[in-house]
Amino acid sequence: AQSVTQLGSHVSVSEGALVLLRCNYSSSVPPYLFWYVQYPNQGLQLLLKYTSAATLVKGINGFEAEFKKSETSFHLTKPSAHMSDAAEYFCAVTPSNDYKLSFGAGTTVTVRA
Amino acid sequence: ETGVTQSPTHLIKTRGQQVTLRCSSQSGHNTVSWYQQALGQGPQFIFQYYREEENGRGNFPPRFSGLQFPNYSSELNVNALELDDSALYLCASSSGRASMQETQYFGPGTRLLVL
């Protein structure tokens, strides 16, 4: 079975500051890992995904994430927050031999001017 | 290229009623997955359809059922609605079966309120 834990349900950052969202996973087989963003009253948009290629994955809107097998982590970062980054972020995992996404509970990001 | 669309956007039902939610997949996609997102939680996988057949199911009771049509659009049906069925229902489409190499594209969702 696979699961995802997102540490921190809410994160508040100043505009221009580093954004760091934490995600730890458990999976019985090599995982595929994803970060999605959800803006208010909208569906999910894929930010980036890890599918066993490079461990540092670059996504859209300046986000990137690093897969660390030894720590079972896939933390999301962005060097400089913009007001438009205010949203809810979900980490998700699926075993590489499966297709059912298991999502974390989400982290809400607010950006202070 | 059109994205994933869902209808209706909002819906209010009462306990015991039945509801049908609809999803049009992105052009060229033959796989549709449905997710339930309760308030304050992450989405939970309900089931997936590939070329009109159910391709896998999450931990949801049989009163949650679905269909996929020849044009790969899909329906989610929920019978005997319960208060806990109140949630945002998300549809996602992709190309290819059982492969997360292919990105799932999500629609905006249908928000269901059961009173």
Tab-separated table of N, CA, C and O in Angstrom, chain A residues 32 34 36 38 41-46 49 51-52 88 90 94-106, chain B residues 35 37 40-45 48 55-58 88 90 98-109 111:
chain	number	residue	atom	x	y	z
A	32	TYR	N	6.023	6.520	-8.381
A	32	TYR	CA	5.960	7.751	-9.159
A	32	TYR	C	5.366	8.802	-8.212
A	32	TYR	O	4.416	8.516	-7.473
A	34	PHE	N	4.124	13.011	-7.521
A	34	PHE	CA	3.547	14.161	-8.211
A	34	PHE	C	3.280	15.291	-7.211
A	34	PHE	O	3.013	15.044	-6.036
A	36	TYR	N	0.596	18.557	-7.289
A	36	TYR	CA	-0.486	19.261	-7.968
A	36	TYR	C	-0.804	20.536	-7.195
A	36	TYR	O	-0.649	20.597	-5.975
A	38	GLN	N	-3.971	23.458	-6.604
A	38	GLN	CA	-5.403	23.702	-6.770
A	38	GLN	C	-5.712	25.139	-6.350
A	38	GLN	O	-5.559	25.483	-5.176
A	41	ASN	N	-11.801	27.077	-6.242
A	41	ASN	CA	-12.893	26.744	-7.163
A	41	ASN	C	-12.402	26.213	-8.506
A	41	ASN	O	-13.089	26.360	-9.526
A	42	GLN	N	-11.239	25.596	-8.496
A	42	GLN	CA	-10.718	24.998	-9.721
A	42	GLN	C	-10.287	23.564	-9.463
A	42	GLN	O	-10.195	23.112	-8.318
A	43	GLY	N	-10.029	22.848	-10.545
A	43	GLY	CA	-9.504	21.491	-10.424
A	43	GLY	C	-8.015	21.509	-10.141
A	43	GLY	O	-7.434	22.538	-9.821
A	44	LEU	N	-7.398	20.347	-10.270
A	44	LEU	CA	-5.975	20.193	-9.980
A	44	LEU	C	-5.140	20.409	-11.240
A	44	LEU	O	-5.494	19.934	-12.314
A	45	GLN	N	-4.020	21.086	-11.056
A	45	GLN	CA	-3.095	21.312	-12.163
A	45	GLN	C	-1.756	20.681	-11.796
A	45	GLN	O	-1.237	20.904	-10.696
A	46	LEU	N	-1.183	19.897	-12.706
A	46	LEU	CA	0.086	19.248	-12.432
A	46	LEU	C	1.216	20.266	-12.434
A	46	LEU	O	1.400	21.021	-13.388
A	49	LYS	N	6.320	16.010	-11.948
A	49	LYS	CA	6.224	14.596	-11.590
A	49	LYS	C	7.598	13.936	-11.659
A	49	LYS	O	8.457	14.323	-12.454
A	51	THR	N	9.280	10.231	-12.282
A	51	THR	CA	8.987	8.886	-12.778
A	51	THR	C	10.267	8.091	-12.978
A	51	THR	O	10.428	7.384	-13.969
A	52	SER	N	11.192	8.203	-12.045
A	52	SER	CA	12.421	7.419	-11.952
A	52	SER	C	13.526	7.877	-12.884
A	52	SER	O	14.472	7.146	-13.104
A	88	GLU	N	-3.680	25.788	-2.840
A	88	GLU	CA	-3.494	24.558	-2.083
A	88	GLU	C	-2.653	23.603	-2.924
A	88	GLU	O	-2.876	23.457	-4.128
A	90	PHE	N	-0.968	19.712	-3.364
A	90	PHE	CA	-1.129	18.314	-3.011
A	90	PHE	C	0.032	17.493	-3.552
A	90	PHE	O	0.388	17.605	-4.729
A	94	THR	N	1.937	7.091	-6.658
A	94	THR	CA	1.390	5.846	-7.162
A	94	THR	C	2.550	4.886	-7.360
A	94	THR	O	3.642	5.315	-7.750
A	95	PRO	N	2.362	3.618	-7.083
A	95	PRO	CA	3.433	2.670	-7.403
A	95	PRO	C	3.690	2.669	-8.901
A	95	PRO	O	2.769	2.905	-9.693
A	96	SER	N	4.896	2.389	-9.306
A	96	SER	CA	5.237	2.452	-10.719
A	96	SER	C	4.498	1.419	-11.545
A	96	SER	O	4.455	1.507	-12.761
A	97	ASN	N	3.904	0.407	-10.871
A	97	ASN	CA	3.144	-0.598	-11.608
A	97	ASN	C	1.646	-0.404	-11.445
A	97	ASN	O	0.869	-1.325	-11.642
A	98	ASP	N	1.228	0.791	-11.088
A	98	ASP	CA	-0.183	1.073	-10.828
A	98	ASP	C	-0.549	2.425	-11.423
A	98	ASP	O	0.280	3.094	-12.023
A	99	TYR	N	-1.759	2.820	-11.228
A	99	TYR	CA	-2.242	4.051	-11.849
A	99	TYR	C	-3.141	4.845	-10.908
A	99	TYR	O	-3.646	5.884	-11.261
A	100	LYS	N	-3.375	4.298	-9.685
A	100	LYS	CA	-4.269	4.988	-8.768
A	100	LYS	C	-3.448	5.961	-7.943
A	100	LYS	O	-2.566	5.563	-7.188
A	101	LEU	N	-3.755	7.240	-8.076
A	101	LEU	CA	-3.063	8.246	-7.292
A	101	LEU	C	-3.566	8.244	-5.854
A	101	LEU	O	-4.774	8.238	-5.620
A	102	SER	N	-2.633	8.274	-4.900
A	102	SER	CA	-2.972	8.485	-3.497
A	102	SER	C	-2.456	9.863	-3.108
A	102	SER	O	-1.254	10.142	-3.237
A	103	PHE	N	-3.354	10.704	-2.642
A	103	PHE	CA	-3.022	12.096	-2.353
A	103	PHE	C	-2.800	12.323	-0.867
A	103	PHE	O	-3.407	11.656	-0.008
A	104	GLY	N	-1.965	13.309	-0.567
A	104	GLY	CA	-1.870	13.802	0.793
A	104	GLY	C	-3.047	14.712	1.094
A	104	GLY	O	-3.874	14.991	0.220
A	105	ALA	N	-3.095	15.202	2.326
A	105	ALA	CA	-4.222	16.030	2.763
A	105	ALA	C	-4.129	17.466	2.264
A	105	ALA	O	-5.098	18.216	2.371
A	106	GLY	N	-2.975	17.838	1.722
A	106	GLY	CA	-2.831	19.166	1.150
A	106	GLY	C	-2.193	20.170	2.096
A	106	GLY	O	-2.281	20.035	3.325
B	35	TYR	N	-12.397	10.981	-8.847
B	35	TYR	CA	-11.919	11.167	-7.493
B	35	TYR	C	-12.965	11.934	-6.684
B	35	TYR	O	-13.667	12.800	-7.221
B	37	GLN	N	-13.219	14.491	-3.428
B	37	GLN	CA	-12.431	15.343	-2.545
B	37	GLN	C	-13.358	15.968	-1.512
B	37	GLN	O	-14.091	16.920	-1.800
B	40	GLY	N	-11.443	19.962	2.876
B	40	GLY	CA	-10.241	19.943	3.699
B	40	GLY	C	-9.382	18.698	3.540
B	40	GLY	O	-8.436	18.495	4.314
B	41	GLN	N	-9.684	17.866	2.570
B	41	GLN	CA	-8.917	16.640	2.366
B	41	GLN	C	-8.379	16.551	0.943
B	41	GLN	O	-8.797	17.311	0.063
B	42	GLY	N	-7.492	15.621	0.741
B	42	GLY	CA	-7.000	15.355	-0.598
B	42	GLY	C	-7.974	14.459	-1.355
B	42	GLY	O	-8.815	13.783	-0.751
B	43	PRO	N	-7.900	14.460	-2.669
B	43	PRO	CA	-8.789	13.606	-3.467
B	43	PRO	C	-8.559	12.124	-3.169
B	43	PRO	O	-7.431	11.703	-2.896
B	44	GLN	N	-9.642	11.342	-3.244
B	44	GLN	CA	-9.566	9.890	-3.086
B	44	GLN	C	-10.059	9.231	-4.360
B	44	GLN	O	-11.120	9.603	-4.883
B	45	PHE	N	-9.302	8.234	-4.815
B	45	PHE	CA	-9.612	7.535	-6.056
B	45	PHE	C	-10.894	6.722	-5.914
B	45	PHE	O	-11.030	5.914	-4.983
B	48	GLN	N	-11.549	3.939	-12.280
B	48	GLN	CA	-11.006	4.362	-13.561
B	48	GLN	C	-11.663	3.564	-14.678
B	48	GLN	O	-11.957	2.378	-14.501
B	55	ASN	N	-11.474	-0.237	-14.979
B	55	ASN	CA	-10.084	-0.681	-14.983
B	55	ASN	C	-9.487	-0.732	-13.584
B	55	ASN	O	-8.304	-0.966	-13.421
B	56	GLY	N	-10.320	-0.507	-12.584
B	56	GLY	CA	-9.819	-0.524	-11.215
B	56	GLY	C	-10.721	0.326	-10.360
B	56	GLY	O	-11.385	1.251	-10.858
B	57	ARG	N	-10.758	0.026	-9.072
B	57	ARG	CA	-11.690	0.675	-8.174
B	57	ARG	C	-11.026	0.937	-6.834
B	57	ARG	O	-10.250	0.091	-6.353
B	58	GLY	N	-11.347	2.058	-6.243
B	58	GLY	CA	-10.880	2.351	-4.899
B	58	GLY	C	-11.843	1.811	-3.865
B	58	GLY	O	-12.733	1.003	-4.160
B	88	LEU	N	-16.368	17.550	-3.493
B	88	LEU	CA	-16.037	17.940	-4.860
B	88	LEU	C	-15.656	16.673	-5.608
B	88	LEU	O	-14.792	15.917	-5.155
B	90	LEU	N	-14.017	15.081	-8.829
B	90	LEU	CA	-13.076	15.435	-9.883
B	90	LEU	C	-12.949	14.306	-10.882
B	90	LEU	O	-12.885	13.136	-10.514
B	98	ALA	N	-3.315	2.154	-17.374
B	98	ALA	CA	-2.473	1.692	-16.271
B	98	ALA	C	-1.048	2.202	-16.384
B	98	ALA	O	-0.103	1.465	-16.143
B	99	SER	N	-0.911	3.431	-16.737
B	99	SER	CA	0.425	3.971	-16.872
B	99	SER	C	0.472	5.386	-16.348
B	99	SER	O	-0.150	6.274	-16.909
B	100	MET	N	1.191	5.588	-15.272
B	100	MET	CA	1.309	6.932	-14.741
B	100	MET	C	2.440	7.701	-15.401
B	100	MET	O	2.758	8.793	-14.984
B	101	GLN	N	3.042	7.088	-16.444
B	101	GLN	CA	3.927	7.883	-17.273
B	101	GLN	C	3.113	8.968	-17.969
B	101	GLN	O	3.613	10.028	-18.306
B	102	GLU	N	1.829	8.633	-18.208
B	102	GLU	CA	0.957	9.586	-18.862
B	102	GLU	C	0.330	10.496	-17.810
B	102	GLU	O	-0.208	10.028	-16.823
B	103	THR	N	0.373	11.778	-18.052
B	103	THR	CA	-0.170	12.738	-17.093
B	103	THR	C	-1.685	12.685	-17.083
B	103	THR	O	-2.320	12.563	-18.130
B	104	GLN	N	-2.265	12.764	-15.885
B	104	GLN	CA	-3.704	12.901	-15.740
B	104	GLN	C	-4.057	14.388	-15.712
B	104	GLN	O	-3.475	15.140	-14.947
B	105	TYR	N	-5.005	14.773	-16.555
B	105	TYR	CA	-5.473	16.161	-16.610
B	105	TYR	C	-6.829	16.233	-15.936
B	105	TYR	O	-7.749	15.497	-16.311
B	106	PHE	N	-6.950	17.129	-14.958
B	106	PHE	CA	-8.157	17.206	-14.150
B	106	PHE	C	-9.109	18.275	-14.670
B	106	PHE	O	-8.691	19.331	-15.155
B	107	GLY	N	-10.399	17.983	-14.521
B	107	GLY	CA	-11.425	18.969	-14.774
B	107	GLY	C	-11.635	19.839	-13.544
B	107	GLY	O	-11.032	19.610	-12.502
B	108	PRO	N	-12.530	20.842	-13.653
B	108	PRO	CA	-12.757	21.768	-12.546
B	108	PRO	C	-13.589	21.183	-11.415
B	108	PRO	O	-13.651	21.763	-10.334
B	109	GLY	N	-14.235	20.049	-11.669
B	109	GLY	CA	-14.993	19.390	-10.613
B	109	GLY	C	-16.462	19.768	-10.564
B	109	GLY	O	-16.896	20.777	-11.118
B	111	ARG	N	-19.291	20.215	-7.535
B	111	ARG	CA	-19.462	20.285	-6.081
B	111	ARG	C	-20.858	19.807	-5.733
B	111	ARG	O	-21.853	20.419	-6.141
